[in-house]
Coordinates of C-alpha atoms in Angstrom, one line a residue:
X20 CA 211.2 21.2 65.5
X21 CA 211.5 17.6 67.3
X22 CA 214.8 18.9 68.5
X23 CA 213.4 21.7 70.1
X24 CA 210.4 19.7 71.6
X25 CA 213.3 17.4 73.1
X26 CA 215.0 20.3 74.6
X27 CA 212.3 21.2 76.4
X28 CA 210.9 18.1 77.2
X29 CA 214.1 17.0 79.0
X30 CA 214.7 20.5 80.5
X31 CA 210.9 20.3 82.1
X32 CA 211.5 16.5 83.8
X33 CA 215.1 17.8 84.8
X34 CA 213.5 20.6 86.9
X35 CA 210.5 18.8 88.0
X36 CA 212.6 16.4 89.9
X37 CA 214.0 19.1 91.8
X38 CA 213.9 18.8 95.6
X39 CA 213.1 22.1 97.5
X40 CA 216.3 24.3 98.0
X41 CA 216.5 24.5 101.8
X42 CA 220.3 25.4 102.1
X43 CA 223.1 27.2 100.1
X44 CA 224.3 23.7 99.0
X45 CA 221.1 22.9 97.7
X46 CA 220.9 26.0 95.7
X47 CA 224.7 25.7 94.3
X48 CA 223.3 21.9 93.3
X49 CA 220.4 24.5 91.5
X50 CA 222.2 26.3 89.9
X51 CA 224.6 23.9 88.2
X52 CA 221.5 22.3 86.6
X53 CA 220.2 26.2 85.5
X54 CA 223.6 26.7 84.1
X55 CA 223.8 22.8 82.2
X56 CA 220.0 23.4 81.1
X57 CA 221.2 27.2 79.7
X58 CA 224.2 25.8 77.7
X59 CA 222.2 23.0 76.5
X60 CA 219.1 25.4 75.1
X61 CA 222.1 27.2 72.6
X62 CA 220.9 25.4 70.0
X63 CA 217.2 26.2 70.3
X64 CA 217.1 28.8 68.4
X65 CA 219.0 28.2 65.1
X66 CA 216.9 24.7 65.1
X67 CA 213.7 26.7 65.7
X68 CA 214.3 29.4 62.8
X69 CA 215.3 26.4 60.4
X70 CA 212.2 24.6 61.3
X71 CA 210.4 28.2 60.2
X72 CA 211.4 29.0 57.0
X73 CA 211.4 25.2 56.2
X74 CA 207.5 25.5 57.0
X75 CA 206.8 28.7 54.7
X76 CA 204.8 26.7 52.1
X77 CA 202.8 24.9 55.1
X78 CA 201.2 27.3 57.4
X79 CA 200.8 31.4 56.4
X80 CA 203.7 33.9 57.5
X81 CA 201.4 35.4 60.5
X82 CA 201.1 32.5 61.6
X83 CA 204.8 31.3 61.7
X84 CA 205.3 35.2 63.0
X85 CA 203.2 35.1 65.7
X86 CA 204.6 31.5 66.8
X87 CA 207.9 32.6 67.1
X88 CA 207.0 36.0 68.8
X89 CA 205.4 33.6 71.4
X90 CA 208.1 31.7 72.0
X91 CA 211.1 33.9 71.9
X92 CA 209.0 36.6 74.5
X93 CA 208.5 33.5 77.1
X94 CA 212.3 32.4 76.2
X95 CA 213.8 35.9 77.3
X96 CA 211.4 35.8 80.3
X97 CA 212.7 32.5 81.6
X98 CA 216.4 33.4 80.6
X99 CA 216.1 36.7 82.0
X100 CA 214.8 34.8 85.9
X101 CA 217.6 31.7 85.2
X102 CA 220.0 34.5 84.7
X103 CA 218.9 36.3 87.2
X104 CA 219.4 33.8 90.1
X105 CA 223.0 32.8 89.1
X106 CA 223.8 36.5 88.9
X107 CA 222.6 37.0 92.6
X108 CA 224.0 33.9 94.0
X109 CA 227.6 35.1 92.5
X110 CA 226.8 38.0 94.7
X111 CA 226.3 36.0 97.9
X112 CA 229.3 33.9 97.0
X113 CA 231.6 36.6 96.4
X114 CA 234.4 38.0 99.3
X115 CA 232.9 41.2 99.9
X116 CA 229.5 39.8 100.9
X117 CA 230.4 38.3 104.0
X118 CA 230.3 40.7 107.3
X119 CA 234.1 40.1 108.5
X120 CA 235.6 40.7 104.8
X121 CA 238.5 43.6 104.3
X122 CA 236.6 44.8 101.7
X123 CA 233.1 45.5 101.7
X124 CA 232.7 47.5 98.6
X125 CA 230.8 45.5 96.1
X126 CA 232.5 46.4 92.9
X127 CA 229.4 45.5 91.1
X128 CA 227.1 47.9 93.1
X129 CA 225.2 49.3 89.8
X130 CA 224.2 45.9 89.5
X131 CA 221.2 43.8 90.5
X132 CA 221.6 40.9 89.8
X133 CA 221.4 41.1 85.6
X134 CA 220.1 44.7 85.8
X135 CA 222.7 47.7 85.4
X136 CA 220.9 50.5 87.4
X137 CA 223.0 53.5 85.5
X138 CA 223.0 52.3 82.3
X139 CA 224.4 55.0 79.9
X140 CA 223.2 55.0 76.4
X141 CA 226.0 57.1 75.3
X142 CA 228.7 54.2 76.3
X143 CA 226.7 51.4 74.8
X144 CA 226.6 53.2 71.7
X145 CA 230.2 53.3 71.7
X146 CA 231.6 50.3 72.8
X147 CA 229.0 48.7 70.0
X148 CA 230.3 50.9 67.3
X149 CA 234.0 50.3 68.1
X150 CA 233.0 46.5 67.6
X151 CA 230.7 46.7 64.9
X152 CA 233.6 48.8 62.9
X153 CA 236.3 45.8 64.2
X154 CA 233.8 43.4 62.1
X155 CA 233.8 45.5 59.0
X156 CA 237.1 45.8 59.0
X157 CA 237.8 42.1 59.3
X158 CA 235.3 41.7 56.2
X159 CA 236.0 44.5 53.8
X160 CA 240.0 44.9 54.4
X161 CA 241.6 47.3 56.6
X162 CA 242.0 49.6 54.0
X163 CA 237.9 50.0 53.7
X164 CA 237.2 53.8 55.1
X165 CA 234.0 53.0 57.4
X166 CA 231.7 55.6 58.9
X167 CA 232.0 57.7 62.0
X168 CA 229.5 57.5 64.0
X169 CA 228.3 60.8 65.6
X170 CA 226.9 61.4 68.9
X171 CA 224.4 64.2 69.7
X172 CA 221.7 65.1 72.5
X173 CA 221.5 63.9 76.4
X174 CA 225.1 62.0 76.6
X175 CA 224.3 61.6 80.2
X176 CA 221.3 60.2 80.4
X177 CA 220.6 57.4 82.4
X178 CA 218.1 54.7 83.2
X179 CA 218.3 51.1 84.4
X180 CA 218.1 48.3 82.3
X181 CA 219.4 44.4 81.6
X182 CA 222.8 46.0 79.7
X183 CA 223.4 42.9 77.8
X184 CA 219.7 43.3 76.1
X185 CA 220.8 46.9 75.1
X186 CA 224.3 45.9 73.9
X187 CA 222.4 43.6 71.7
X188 CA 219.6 45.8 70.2
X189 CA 221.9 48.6 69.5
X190 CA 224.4 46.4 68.3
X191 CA 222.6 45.0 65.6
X192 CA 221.1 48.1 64.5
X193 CA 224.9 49.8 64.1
X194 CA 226.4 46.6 62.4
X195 CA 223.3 47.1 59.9
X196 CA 224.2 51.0 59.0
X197 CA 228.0 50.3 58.8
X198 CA 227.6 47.8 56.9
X199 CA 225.2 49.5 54.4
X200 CA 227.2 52.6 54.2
X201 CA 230.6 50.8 53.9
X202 CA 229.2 48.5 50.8
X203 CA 227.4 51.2 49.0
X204 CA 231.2 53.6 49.1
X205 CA 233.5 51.1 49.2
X206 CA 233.8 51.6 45.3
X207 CA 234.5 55.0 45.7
X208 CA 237.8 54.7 48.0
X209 CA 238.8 58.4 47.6
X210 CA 235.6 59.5 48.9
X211 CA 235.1 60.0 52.5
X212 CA 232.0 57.9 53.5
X213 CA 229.0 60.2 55.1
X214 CA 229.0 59.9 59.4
X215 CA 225.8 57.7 61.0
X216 CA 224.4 60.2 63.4
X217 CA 223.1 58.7 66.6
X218 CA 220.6 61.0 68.4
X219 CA 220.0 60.2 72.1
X220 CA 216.5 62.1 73.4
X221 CA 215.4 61.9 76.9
X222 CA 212.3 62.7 78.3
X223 CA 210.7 61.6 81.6
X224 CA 209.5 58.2 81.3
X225 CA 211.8 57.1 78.3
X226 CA 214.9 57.3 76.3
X227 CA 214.7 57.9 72.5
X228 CA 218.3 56.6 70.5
X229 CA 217.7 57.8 66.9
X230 CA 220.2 55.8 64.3
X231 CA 220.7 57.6 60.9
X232 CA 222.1 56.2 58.2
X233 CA 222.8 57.3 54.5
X234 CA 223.7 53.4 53.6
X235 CA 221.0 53.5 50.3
X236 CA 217.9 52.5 52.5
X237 CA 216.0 49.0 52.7
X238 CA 215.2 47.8 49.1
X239 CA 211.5 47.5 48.2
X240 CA 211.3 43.6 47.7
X241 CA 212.6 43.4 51.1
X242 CA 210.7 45.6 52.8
X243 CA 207.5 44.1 53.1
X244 CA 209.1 41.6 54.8
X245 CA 211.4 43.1 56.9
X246 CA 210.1 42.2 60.7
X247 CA 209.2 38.7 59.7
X248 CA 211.1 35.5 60.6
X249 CA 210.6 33.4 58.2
X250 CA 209.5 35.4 55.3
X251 CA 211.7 37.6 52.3
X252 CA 213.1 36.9 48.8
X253 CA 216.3 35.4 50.8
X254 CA 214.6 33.5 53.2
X255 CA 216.8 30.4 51.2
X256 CA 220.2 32.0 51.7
X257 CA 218.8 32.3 55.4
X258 CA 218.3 28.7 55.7
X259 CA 221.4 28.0 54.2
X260 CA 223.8 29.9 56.6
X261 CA 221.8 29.4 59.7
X262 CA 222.6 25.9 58.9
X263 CA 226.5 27.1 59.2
X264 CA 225.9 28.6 63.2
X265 CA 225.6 25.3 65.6
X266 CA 224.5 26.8 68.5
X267 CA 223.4 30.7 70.3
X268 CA 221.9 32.2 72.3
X269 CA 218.4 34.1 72.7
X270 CA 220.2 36.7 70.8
X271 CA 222.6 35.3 69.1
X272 CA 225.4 37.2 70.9
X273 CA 227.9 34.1 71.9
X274 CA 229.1 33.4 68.5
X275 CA 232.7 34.0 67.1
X276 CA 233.4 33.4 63.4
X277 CA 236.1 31.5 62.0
X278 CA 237.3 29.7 59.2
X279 CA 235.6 27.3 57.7
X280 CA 233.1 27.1 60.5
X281 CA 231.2 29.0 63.4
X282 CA 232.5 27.9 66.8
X283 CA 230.8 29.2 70.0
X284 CA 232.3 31.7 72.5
X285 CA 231.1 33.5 75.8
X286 CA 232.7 37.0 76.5
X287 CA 233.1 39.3 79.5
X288 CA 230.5 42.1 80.0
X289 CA 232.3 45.7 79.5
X290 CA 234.7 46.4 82.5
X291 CA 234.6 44.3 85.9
X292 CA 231.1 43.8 85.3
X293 CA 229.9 40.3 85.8
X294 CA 229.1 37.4 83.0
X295 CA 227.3 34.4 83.3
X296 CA 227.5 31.5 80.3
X297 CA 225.0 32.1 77.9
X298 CA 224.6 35.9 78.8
X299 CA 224.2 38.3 76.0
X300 CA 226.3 40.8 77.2
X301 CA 228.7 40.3 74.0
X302 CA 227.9 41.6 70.4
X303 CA 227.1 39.4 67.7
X304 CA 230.5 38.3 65.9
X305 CA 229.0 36.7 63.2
X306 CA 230.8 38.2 59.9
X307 CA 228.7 40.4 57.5
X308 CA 228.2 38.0 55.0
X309 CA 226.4 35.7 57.1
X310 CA 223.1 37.2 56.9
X311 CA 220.9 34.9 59.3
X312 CA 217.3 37.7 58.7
X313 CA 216.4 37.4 62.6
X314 CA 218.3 40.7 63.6
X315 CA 215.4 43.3 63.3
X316 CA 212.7 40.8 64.1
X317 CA 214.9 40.1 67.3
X318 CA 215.5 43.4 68.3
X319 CA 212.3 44.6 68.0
X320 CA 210.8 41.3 70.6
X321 CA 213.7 42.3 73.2
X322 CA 212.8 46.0 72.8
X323 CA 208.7 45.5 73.3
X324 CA 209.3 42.7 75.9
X325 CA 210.8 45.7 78.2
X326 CA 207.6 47.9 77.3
X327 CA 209.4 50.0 74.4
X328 CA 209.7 50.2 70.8
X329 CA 211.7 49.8 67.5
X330 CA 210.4 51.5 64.4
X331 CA 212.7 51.7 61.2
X332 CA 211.9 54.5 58.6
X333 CA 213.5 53.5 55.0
X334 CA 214.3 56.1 52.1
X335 CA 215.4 53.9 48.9
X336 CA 218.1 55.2 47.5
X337 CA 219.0 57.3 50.5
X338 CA 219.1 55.4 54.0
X339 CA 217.4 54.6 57.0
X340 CA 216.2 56.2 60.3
X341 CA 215.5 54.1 63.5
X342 CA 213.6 54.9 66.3
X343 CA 214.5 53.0 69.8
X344 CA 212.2 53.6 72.6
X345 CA 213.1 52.6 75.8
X346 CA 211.3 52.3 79.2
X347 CA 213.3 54.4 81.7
X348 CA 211.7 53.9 85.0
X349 CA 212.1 50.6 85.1
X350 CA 208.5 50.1 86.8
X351 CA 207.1 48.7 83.5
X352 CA 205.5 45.1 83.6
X353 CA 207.2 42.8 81.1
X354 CA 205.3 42.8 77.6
X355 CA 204.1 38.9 77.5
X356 CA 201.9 39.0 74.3
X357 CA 202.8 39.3 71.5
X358 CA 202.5 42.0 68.3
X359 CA 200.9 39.4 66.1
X360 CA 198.1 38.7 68.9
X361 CA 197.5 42.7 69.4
X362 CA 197.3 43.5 65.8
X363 CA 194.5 40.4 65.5
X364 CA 192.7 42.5 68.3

């Protein structure tokens, strides 16, 4: 927790002492302290979720809960602005920007900024598949027989939203059904696992994506326990292996696994789209046995935070149904409190 109080601390006297931008060189100077003070803030959140669990016996879980909701809602905000302005001052810098260029067709023109204005749930799903499968495969042996993933309703669909955030959120939730149908069929190789279907509904203020799963369900000792950050029967294997990750991001999208230890990477955004250090446009590449228990907690901030909504529906023994909800409009106010704080309402 000191670590993360020094992280801050340094990162608010850095800024303070920043003289008002008054010319492009002054914002350049800007933004190589953004992008320093972004790189430096990878290790916040590992350090933070130790400090959690480490403090289960001293304060109650709805407490810790609502501590890191708090936290991790005013991170994304201030990552999403940071982000943000270096995103739009690529755009100023870039060739086709200025009047007398030969080309003045911004190859990013979906893009403002961070925000993709055609997002299309129907590649995200796929691209996030193809690399959660790429994971499994790397885990359980090429010769493992993974799910197919099956896609059903509006395909075309489309609604503007940070991409990255999306990339994540879906990601998470596909790495979690392949990995739970792949274990629970694995020792049955001649058997053809069953597909996850992947409903995408779309109505006229939101998008619905619908993830089903016939991976055995959430077990009922976990649960109870399941959106909380600090909290669970394995909250000490948590510990453990978050000691083994050095540094991430908000998401923990930029890490790369290898052997013995967990080095940290930054990846290009899908296509020609652009990529900033310490973007979460890449999925997480942890491998599946290192279960960190902050990707549905995680998921669920970054999907509220945008004024939507995850919901997961568990039958033991069976599988596992989840809902995403998300804002299409794109004229929804960020969601800056918290769920701990509206369910003590």
């Amino acid at each position: 927790m000191s670590h993360v109080y020094e992280l801050y601390y340094k990162a608010f006297e850095t800024l303070r002492r920043v003289r008002e931008v008054r010319s492009v060189d002054d914002n350049d100077k800007f933004c190589k302290i953004i992008s320093q003070t972004l790189q430096e803030h990878l290790t916040v959140i590992p350090k933070l979720a130790m400090g959690i669990i480490e403090c289960q016996s001293l304060m109650r879980p709805e407490e810790t809960d609502k501590f890191m909701n708090t936290l991790l809602r005013s991170r994304i905000s201030r990552r999403v602005i940071a982000e943000q302005h270096l995103a739009l001052t690529e755009t100023f810098h870039s060739h086709w920007h200025f009047p007398d260029a030969k080309q003045n067709h911004d190859p990013n023109a979906d893009f403002i900024g961070e925000v993709f204005l055609r997002c299309n749930a129907k590649e995200v799903v796929e691209e996030c598949s193809q690399r959660a499968k790429s994971l499994a495969r790397e885990a359980f042996g090429r010769e493992c027989i993974l799910p197919e993933v099956k896609l059903q309703g509006h395909l075309e669909a489309t609604f503007p939203y940070i991409l990255s955030h999306l990339q994540y959120i879906v990601g998470e939730l596909l790495r979690n059904s392949i990995q739970a149908v792949a274990e629970r069929y694995r020792r049955f190789q001649a058997e053809k696992p069953p597909p996850i279907e992947v409903l995408v509904c779309e109505a006229p203020q939101h998008v619905i994506i619908r993830i089903s799963d016939r991976g055995g369900g959430v077990p009922k000792d976990i649960l109870p326990n399941l959106w909380s950050f600090g909290k669970g029967p394995r909250s000490q294997i948590h510990l453990e292996n978050l000691v083994q990750v050095p540094k991430m991001a908000a998401t923990m999208q930029e890490l790369k696994a290898s052997k013995p230890a967990i080095e940290t990477m930054v990846l290009d955004d899908v296509g020609d789209r652009r990529s900033v250090d310490g973007s979460l446009g890449s999925l997480t590449s942890r491998p599946p046995n290192l279960r960190l228990g902050m990707g549905l907690p995680m998921s669920r901030v970054y999907a509220e935070y945008w004024a939507g909504s995850l919901e997961l529906h568990s039958l033991e023994g069976y599988g596992v149904d989840v809902f995403l909800q998300i804002s299409k409009l794109g004229n929804k106010n960020e969601q800056l409190s918290t769920r701990a704080s509206m369910d003590a309402v």
